[in-house]
Amino acid sequence: MFQTALRLIYPPRCLNCGGLVESDGGLCGPCWREMPLIGGTVCDLCGTPLPGEGEGLQCDACLRVERPWDRGRAALVYDGVARKLVLGLKHGDRADLVAPAAGWMALGLRGLVPEGTLVAPVPLHRWRLAKRRYNQSALLARALARELGLTCVPDLLVRRLRTPSLDGLGAEARFATLEAAITAHPKRAAQIKSRVILLVDDVMTSGATLSAATRACRDAGAAGVIVGVLARVAKDA
Ligand SMILES: [Zn+2]
Ligand SMILES: [Zn+2]
């Protein structure tokens, strides 16, 4: 009865446009049609949609740049409605997006992650965390772990140094800057050993941050690394 009363006061709204919908965490029909949800044939390393059919394929970007992780999936193409939702998650206070976003991410990752996998967010530096108040990747990691029935370790990885802004840096400089910054939490090293780690981030652009995080896991003895992102920036975006 409480639920019913609550529904009357706060009817479920579309995550994108705020129109009325049937259940929480959903989108209305028109917004669903515009949502670039990824399905079908994908790059096995970054989850970008690919034409044709096949398994274990790689997109041009992943063929060009070395990806130290084993497999990866993205829920959305970073475009249109998805872009708006990701930005809402990053800069606004759209905590209501976390659970549905984790649900979309789980679609591609279920069946890819073995039992006993540890879920960890890509770490945000402390001063950025303070400025933004929360790490959206940590929120996604926690919700995704719940969705997949896995354990989330929010502080598995930490940033050692203050990372300078990566804007304007070339790919190589980005990689070098990030590589030095991410490391396994000293207290978590024993936990990482021989485990598969599912690294979670909100957006994958160049993949530099995920590469650095993957190397930190491998240095700590992880048995494998799988990457899960909410949105993949398409190369022409
Ligand atoms: Zn809508
Ligand atoms: Zn790829």
mmCIF file of C-alpha atoms and ligand atoms in Angstrom:
data_model
loop_
_atom_site.group_PDB
_atom_site.id
_atom_site.type_symbol
_atom_site.label_atom_id
_atom_site.label_comp_id
_atom_site.label_asym_id
_atom_site.label_seq_id
_atom_site.Cartn_x
_atom_site.Cartn_y
_atom_site.Cartn_z
ATOM 1 C CA MET A 1 0.000 0.000 0.000
ATOM 2 C CA PHE A 2 2.888 2.300 0.833
ATOM 3 C CA GLN A 3 4.322 1.565 -2.600
ATOM 4 C CA THR A 4 1.021 2.411 -4.248
ATOM 5 C CA ALA A 5 0.783 5.671 -2.332
ATOM 6 C CA LEU A 6 4.338 6.512 -3.285
ATOM 7 C CA ARG A 7 3.541 5.870 -6.951
ATOM 8 C CA LEU A 8 0.666 8.311 -6.803
ATOM 9 C CA ILE A 9 2.894 10.996 -5.366
ATOM 10 C CA TYR A 10 5.984 10.154 -7.446
ATOM 11 C CA PRO A 11 4.863 8.352 -10.599
ATOM 12 C CA PRO A 12 7.761 6.707 -12.508
ATOM 13 C CA ARG A 13 9.316 9.063 -15.014
ATOM 14 C CA CYS A 14 11.365 8.555 -18.168
ATOM 15 C CA LEU A 15 15.078 8.803 -17.336
ATOM 16 C CA ASN A 16 15.675 11.058 -20.305
ATOM 17 C CA CYS A 17 12.708 13.347 -20.898
ATOM 18 C CA GLY A 18 10.815 13.038 -17.619
ATOM 19 C CA GLY A 19 7.620 11.845 -19.305
ATOM 20 C CA LEU A 20 5.451 9.336 -17.458
ATOM 21 C CA VAL A 21 6.435 5.683 -17.861
ATOM 22 C CA GLU A 22 5.203 2.381 -16.442
ATOM 23 C CA SER A 23 8.084 1.508 -14.140
ATOM 24 C CA ASP A 24 11.081 3.076 -12.424
ATOM 25 C CA GLY A 25 14.391 3.108 -14.247
ATOM 26 C CA GLY A 26 12.826 3.066 -17.671
ATOM 27 C CA LEU A 27 12.632 5.212 -20.754
ATOM 28 C CA CYS A 28 9.545 6.226 -22.672
ATOM 29 C CA GLY A 29 8.982 4.779 -26.157
ATOM 30 C CA PRO A 30 10.425 7.674 -28.173
ATOM 31 C CA CYS A 31 13.525 7.900 -25.934
ATOM 32 C CA TRP A 32 14.071 4.116 -26.181
ATOM 33 C CA ARG A 33 14.036 4.348 -29.947
ATOM 34 C CA GLU A 34 16.773 6.988 -29.807
ATOM 35 C CA MET A 35 18.868 5.096 -27.267
ATOM 36 C CA PRO A 36 22.070 3.737 -28.893
ATOM 37 C CA LEU A 37 22.055 0.494 -26.898
ATOM 38 C CA ILE A 38 24.720 -1.890 -28.211
ATOM 39 C CA GLY A 39 23.746 -5.411 -29.251
ATOM 40 C CA GLY A 40 24.752 -7.915 -31.928
ATOM 41 C CA THR A 41 28.287 -8.082 -33.283
ATOM 42 C CA VAL A 42 30.839 -6.139 -31.211
ATOM 43 C CA CYS A 43 34.571 -5.640 -30.813
ATOM 44 C CA ASP A 44 35.687 -8.153 -28.181
ATOM 45 C CA LEU A 45 38.018 -5.607 -26.557
ATOM 46 C CA CYS A 46 36.022 -2.374 -26.378
ATOM 47 C CA GLY A 47 32.461 -3.404 -27.190
ATOM 48 C CA THR A 48 32.065 -1.032 -30.134
ATOM 49 C CA PRO A 49 29.422 -2.279 -32.608
ATOM 50 C CA LEU A 50 30.812 -3.920 -35.731
ATOM 51 C CA PRO A 51 29.179 -4.835 -39.024
ATOM 52 C CA GLY A 52 28.726 -8.456 -40.006
ATOM 53 C CA GLU A 53 28.830 -11.467 -37.739
ATOM 54 C CA GLY A 54 31.437 -13.218 -35.636
ATOM 55 C CA GLU A 55 32.974 -13.663 -32.208
ATOM 56 C CA GLY A 56 36.290 -12.410 -30.872
ATOM 57 C CA LEU A 57 36.501 -9.645 -33.477
ATOM 58 C CA GLN A 58 38.434 -6.414 -32.969
ATOM 59 C CA CYS A 59 37.655 -2.916 -34.183
ATOM 60 C CA ASP A 60 40.231 -0.778 -36.022
ATOM 61 C CA ALA A 61 41.086 1.230 -32.886
ATOM 62 C CA CYS A 62 41.800 -1.925 -30.864
ATOM 63 C CA LEU A 63 43.900 -3.382 -33.684
ATOM 64 C CA ARG A 64 45.959 -0.190 -33.711
ATOM 65 C CA VAL A 65 46.476 0.361 -29.982
ATOM 66 C CA GLU A 66 47.573 -2.410 -27.656
ATOM 67 C CA ARG A 67 44.864 -3.296 -25.136
ATOM 68 C CA PRO A 68 46.331 -5.011 -22.082
ATOM 69 C CA TRP A 69 42.953 -6.370 -20.902
ATOM 70 C CA ASP A 70 41.414 -9.645 -22.130
ATOM 71 C CA ARG A 71 37.907 -8.682 -23.153
ATOM 72 C CA GLY A 72 35.621 -5.676 -22.907
ATOM 73 C CA ARG A 73 32.037 -4.580 -23.381
ATOM 74 C CA ALA A 74 30.149 -1.283 -23.591
ATOM 75 C CA ALA A 75 26.429 -0.849 -23.052
ATOM 76 C CA LEU A 76 25.923 2.239 -25.207
ATOM 77 C CA VAL A 77 27.433 4.218 -28.020
ATOM 78 C CA TYR A 78 28.335 7.637 -26.577
ATOM 79 C CA ASP A 79 25.920 9.614 -28.665
ATOM 80 C CA GLY A 80 22.550 11.350 -28.533
ATOM 81 C CA VAL A 81 20.421 10.262 -25.576
ATOM 82 C CA ALA A 82 23.280 8.152 -24.171
ATOM 83 C CA ARG A 83 25.616 11.136 -24.133
ATOM 84 C CA LYS A 84 23.100 13.165 -22.217
ATOM 85 C CA LEU A 85 22.589 10.396 -19.663
ATOM 86 C CA VAL A 86 26.326 9.827 -19.178
ATOM 87 C CA LEU A 87 26.911 13.549 -18.658
ATOM 88 C CA GLY A 88 24.017 13.625 -16.203
ATOM 89 C CA LEU A 89 25.679 10.819 -14.287
ATOM 90 C CA LYS A 90 29.074 12.492 -14.379
ATOM 91 C CA HIS A 91 28.262 16.091 -13.594
ATOM 92 C CA GLY A 92 24.741 16.198 -12.294
ATOM 93 C CA ASP A 93 23.191 14.413 -9.411
ATOM 94 C CA ARG A 94 21.480 11.722 -11.428
ATOM 95 C CA ALA A 95 21.938 8.895 -8.951
ATOM 96 C CA ASP A 96 18.659 7.497 -10.331
ATOM 97 C CA LEU A 97 20.555 6.555 -13.507
ATOM 98 C CA VAL A 98 22.996 4.234 -11.744
ATOM 99 C CA ALA A 99 20.806 1.154 -11.347
ATOM 100 C CA PRO A 100 19.362 1.152 -14.895
ATOM 101 C CA ALA A 101 22.808 1.872 -16.359
ATOM 102 C CA ALA A 102 24.265 -1.089 -14.458
ATOM 103 C CA GLY A 103 21.411 -3.215 -15.805
ATOM 104 C CA TRP A 104 22.316 -2.294 -19.399
ATOM 105 C CA MET A 105 26.001 -2.986 -18.727
ATOM 106 C CA ALA A 106 25.203 -6.395 -17.255
ATOM 107 C CA LEU A 107 23.497 -7.469 -20.498
ATOM 108 C CA GLY A 108 26.811 -7.616 -22.361
ATOM 109 C CA LEU A 109 28.962 -8.800 -19.475
ATOM 110 C CA ARG A 110 26.889 -11.650 -18.085
ATOM 111 C CA GLY A 111 28.409 -14.855 -19.426
ATOM 112 C CA LEU A 112 31.762 -13.131 -19.962
ATOM 113 C CA VAL A 113 32.832 -12.836 -16.322
ATOM 114 C CA PRO A 114 33.687 -16.030 -14.443
ATOM 115 C CA GLU A 115 32.445 -16.766 -10.937
ATOM 116 C CA GLY A 116 34.564 -15.137 -8.236
ATOM 117 C CA THR A 117 35.440 -12.128 -10.389
ATOM 118 C CA LEU A 118 36.096 -8.977 -8.363
ATOM 119 C CA VAL A 119 34.482 -5.775 -9.596
ATOM 120 C CA ALA A 120 36.520 -2.576 -9.242
ATOM 121 C CA PRO A 121 36.010 0.995 -10.441
ATOM 122 C CA VAL A 122 38.677 3.009 -12.194
ATOM 123 C CA PRO A 123 39.840 5.299 -9.384
ATOM 124 C CA LEU A 124 39.227 9.004 -9.398
ATOM 125 C CA HIS A 125 41.854 11.176 -7.764
ATOM 126 C CA ARG A 126 40.928 12.435 -4.336
ATOM 127 C CA TRP A 127 40.799 16.097 -5.231
ATOM 128 C CA ARG A 128 38.562 15.363 -8.192
ATOM 129 C CA LEU A 129 36.413 13.179 -5.985
ATOM 130 C CA ALA A 130 36.036 16.041 -3.528
ATOM 131 C CA LYS A 131 35.098 18.455 -6.285
ATOM 132 C CA ARG A 132 32.558 16.135 -7.812
ATOM 133 C CA ARG A 133 31.407 14.612 -4.494
ATOM 134 C CA TYR A 134 31.175 11.102 -5.876
ATOM 135 C CA ASN A 135 32.921 8.753 -8.265
ATOM 136 C CA GLN A 136 30.348 7.733 -10.858
ATOM 137 C CA SER A 137 32.451 4.702 -11.788
ATOM 138 C CA ALA A 138 32.361 3.480 -8.198
ATOM 139 C CA LEU A 139 28.571 3.820 -8.158
ATOM 140 C CA LEU A 140 28.328 1.893 -11.425
ATOM 141 C CA ALA A 141 30.747 -0.784 -10.176
ATOM 142 C CA ARG A 142 28.739 -1.361 -7.035
ATOM 143 C CA ALA A 143 25.428 -1.595 -8.893
ATOM 144 C CA LEU A 144 26.941 -3.806 -11.600
ATOM 145 C CA ALA A 145 28.426 -6.179 -9.003
ATOM 146 C CA ARG A 146 25.000 -6.498 -7.417
ATOM 147 C CA GLU A 147 23.466 -7.137 -10.838
ATOM 148 C CA LEU A 148 26.014 -9.899 -11.641
ATOM 149 C CA GLY A 149 26.130 -11.416 -8.136
ATOM 150 C CA LEU A 150 29.806 -10.504 -7.702
ATOM 151 C CA THR A 151 31.830 -8.723 -5.019
ATOM 152 C CA CYS A 152 32.721 -5.063 -5.519
ATOM 153 C CA VAL A 153 35.982 -3.759 -4.072
ATOM 154 C CA PRO A 154 35.729 0.042 -4.440
ATOM 155 C CA ASP A 155 39.318 0.721 -3.305
ATOM 156 C CA LEU A 156 41.034 -2.091 -5.221
ATOM 157 C CA LEU A 157 42.931 0.503 -7.258
ATOM 158 C CA VAL A 158 44.101 3.931 -6.155
ATOM 159 C CA ARG A 159 45.676 6.946 -7.805
ATOM 160 C CA ARG A 160 49.101 7.605 -6.472
ATOM 161 C CA LEU A 161 49.764 11.024 -7.851
ATOM 162 C CA ARG A 162 47.754 14.034 -8.716
ATOM 163 C CA THR A 163 47.051 13.416 -12.394
ATOM 164 C CA PRO A 164 47.430 16.546 -14.510
ATOM 165 C CA SER A 165 44.611 17.266 -16.910
ATOM 166 C CA LEU A 166 44.976 15.096 -19.998
ATOM 167 C CA ASP A 167 43.445 17.686 -22.297
ATOM 168 C CA GLY A 168 45.706 18.601 -25.152
ATOM 169 C CA LEU A 169 48.121 15.738 -24.566
ATOM 170 C CA GLY A 170 48.932 13.309 -27.362
ATOM 171 C CA ALA A 171 48.047 9.636 -26.960
ATOM 172 C CA GLU A 172 51.539 8.665 -25.869
ATOM 173 C CA ALA A 173 51.820 11.372 -23.230
ATOM 174 C CA ARG A 174 48.388 10.403 -21.922
ATOM 175 C CA PHE A 175 49.380 6.782 -21.527
ATOM 176 C CA ALA A 176 52.630 7.670 -19.767
ATOM 177 C CA THR A 177 50.934 10.107 -17.383
ATOM 178 C CA LEU A 178 48.198 7.684 -16.449
ATOM 179 C CA GLU A 179 50.378 4.634 -16.231
ATOM 180 C CA ALA A 180 52.430 6.178 -13.451
ATOM 181 C CA ALA A 181 49.349 7.191 -11.528
ATOM 182 C CA ILE A 182 47.233 4.051 -10.993
ATOM 183 C CA THR A 183 48.300 1.267 -8.670
ATOM 184 C CA ALA A 184 46.713 -1.522 -6.631
ATOM 185 C CA HIS A 185 45.847 -0.563 -3.063
ATOM 186 C CA PRO A 186 48.635 -2.065 -0.897
ATOM 187 C CA LYS A 187 45.995 -3.613 1.377
ATOM 188 C CA ARG A 188 44.244 -5.257 -1.593
ATOM 189 C CA ALA A 189 47.266 -6.875 -3.236
ATOM 190 C CA ALA A 190 46.642 -10.298 -1.660
ATOM 191 C CA GLN A 191 43.003 -10.172 -2.736
ATOM 192 C CA ILE A 192 43.858 -9.455 -6.373
ATOM 193 C CA LYS A 193 46.291 -12.336 -6.772
ATOM 194 C CA SER A 194 44.998 -15.019 -9.178
ATOM 195 C CA ARG A 195 41.556 -13.395 -9.464
ATOM 196 C CA VAL A 196 39.813 -12.077 -12.539
ATOM 197 C CA ILE A 197 39.071 -8.350 -12.203
ATOM 198 C CA LEU A 198 36.160 -6.595 -13.890
ATOM 199 C CA LEU A 199 37.221 -2.958 -14.320
ATOM 200 C CA VAL A 200 34.352 -0.486 -14.523
ATOM 201 C CA ASP A 201 34.341 3.006 -15.983
ATOM 202 C CA ASP A 202 31.603 5.282 -17.269
ATOM 203 C CA VAL A 203 33.117 6.162 -20.638
ATOM 204 C CA MET A 204 35.908 4.716 -22.754
ATOM 205 C CA THR A 205 37.566 7.166 -25.136
ATOM 206 C CA SER A 206 41.226 6.367 -25.916
ATOM 207 C CA GLY A 207 41.332 3.552 -23.378
ATOM 208 C CA ALA A 208 44.409 5.053 -21.687
ATOM 209 C CA THR A 209 42.936 5.063 -18.188
ATOM 210 C CA LEU A 210 41.663 1.507 -18.552
ATOM 211 C CA SER A 211 45.082 0.397 -19.819
ATOM 212 C CA ALA A 212 46.786 1.899 -16.795
ATOM 213 C CA ALA A 213 44.242 0.309 -14.451
ATOM 214 C CA THR A 214 44.666 -3.052 -16.193
ATOM 215 C CA ARG A 215 48.442 -2.922 -15.813
ATOM 216 C CA ALA A 216 48.050 -2.144 -12.113
ATOM 217 C CA CYS A 217 45.870 -5.279 -11.758
ATOM 218 C CA ARG A 218 48.329 -7.419 -13.684
ATOM 219 C CA ASP A 219 51.278 -6.088 -11.674
ATOM 220 C CA ALA A 220 49.405 -7.206 -8.561
ATOM 221 C CA GLY A 221 49.005 -10.715 -10.006
ATOM 222 C CA ALA A 222 45.461 -10.685 -11.408
ATOM 223 C CA ALA A 223 44.604 -13.796 -13.441
ATOM 224 C CA GLY A 224 42.693 -11.766 -16.004
ATOM 225 C CA VAL A 225 41.089 -8.392 -16.616
ATOM 226 C CA ILE A 226 37.739 -7.697 -18.237
ATOM 227 C CA VAL A 227 36.582 -4.167 -18.934
ATOM 228 C CA GLY A 228 33.008 -2.938 -18.658
ATOM 229 C CA VAL A 229 32.012 0.599 -19.591
ATOM 230 C CA LEU A 230 28.681 2.323 -19.800
ATOM 231 C CA ALA A 231 29.475 4.100 -23.059
ATOM 232 C CA ARG A 232 32.055 3.784 -25.803
ATOM 233 C CA VAL A 233 33.003 6.900 -27.732
ATOM 234 C CA ALA A 234 32.811 5.985 -31.413
ATOM 235 C CA LYS A 235 35.903 7.030 -33.346
ATOM 236 C CA ASP A 236 34.099 9.573 -35.477
ATOM 237 C CA ALA A 237 32.239 11.147 -32.544
HETATM 238 ZN ZN ZN B 1 11.473 9.922 -22.650
HETATM 239 ZN ZN ZN B 2 37.576 -2.172 -30.094
#
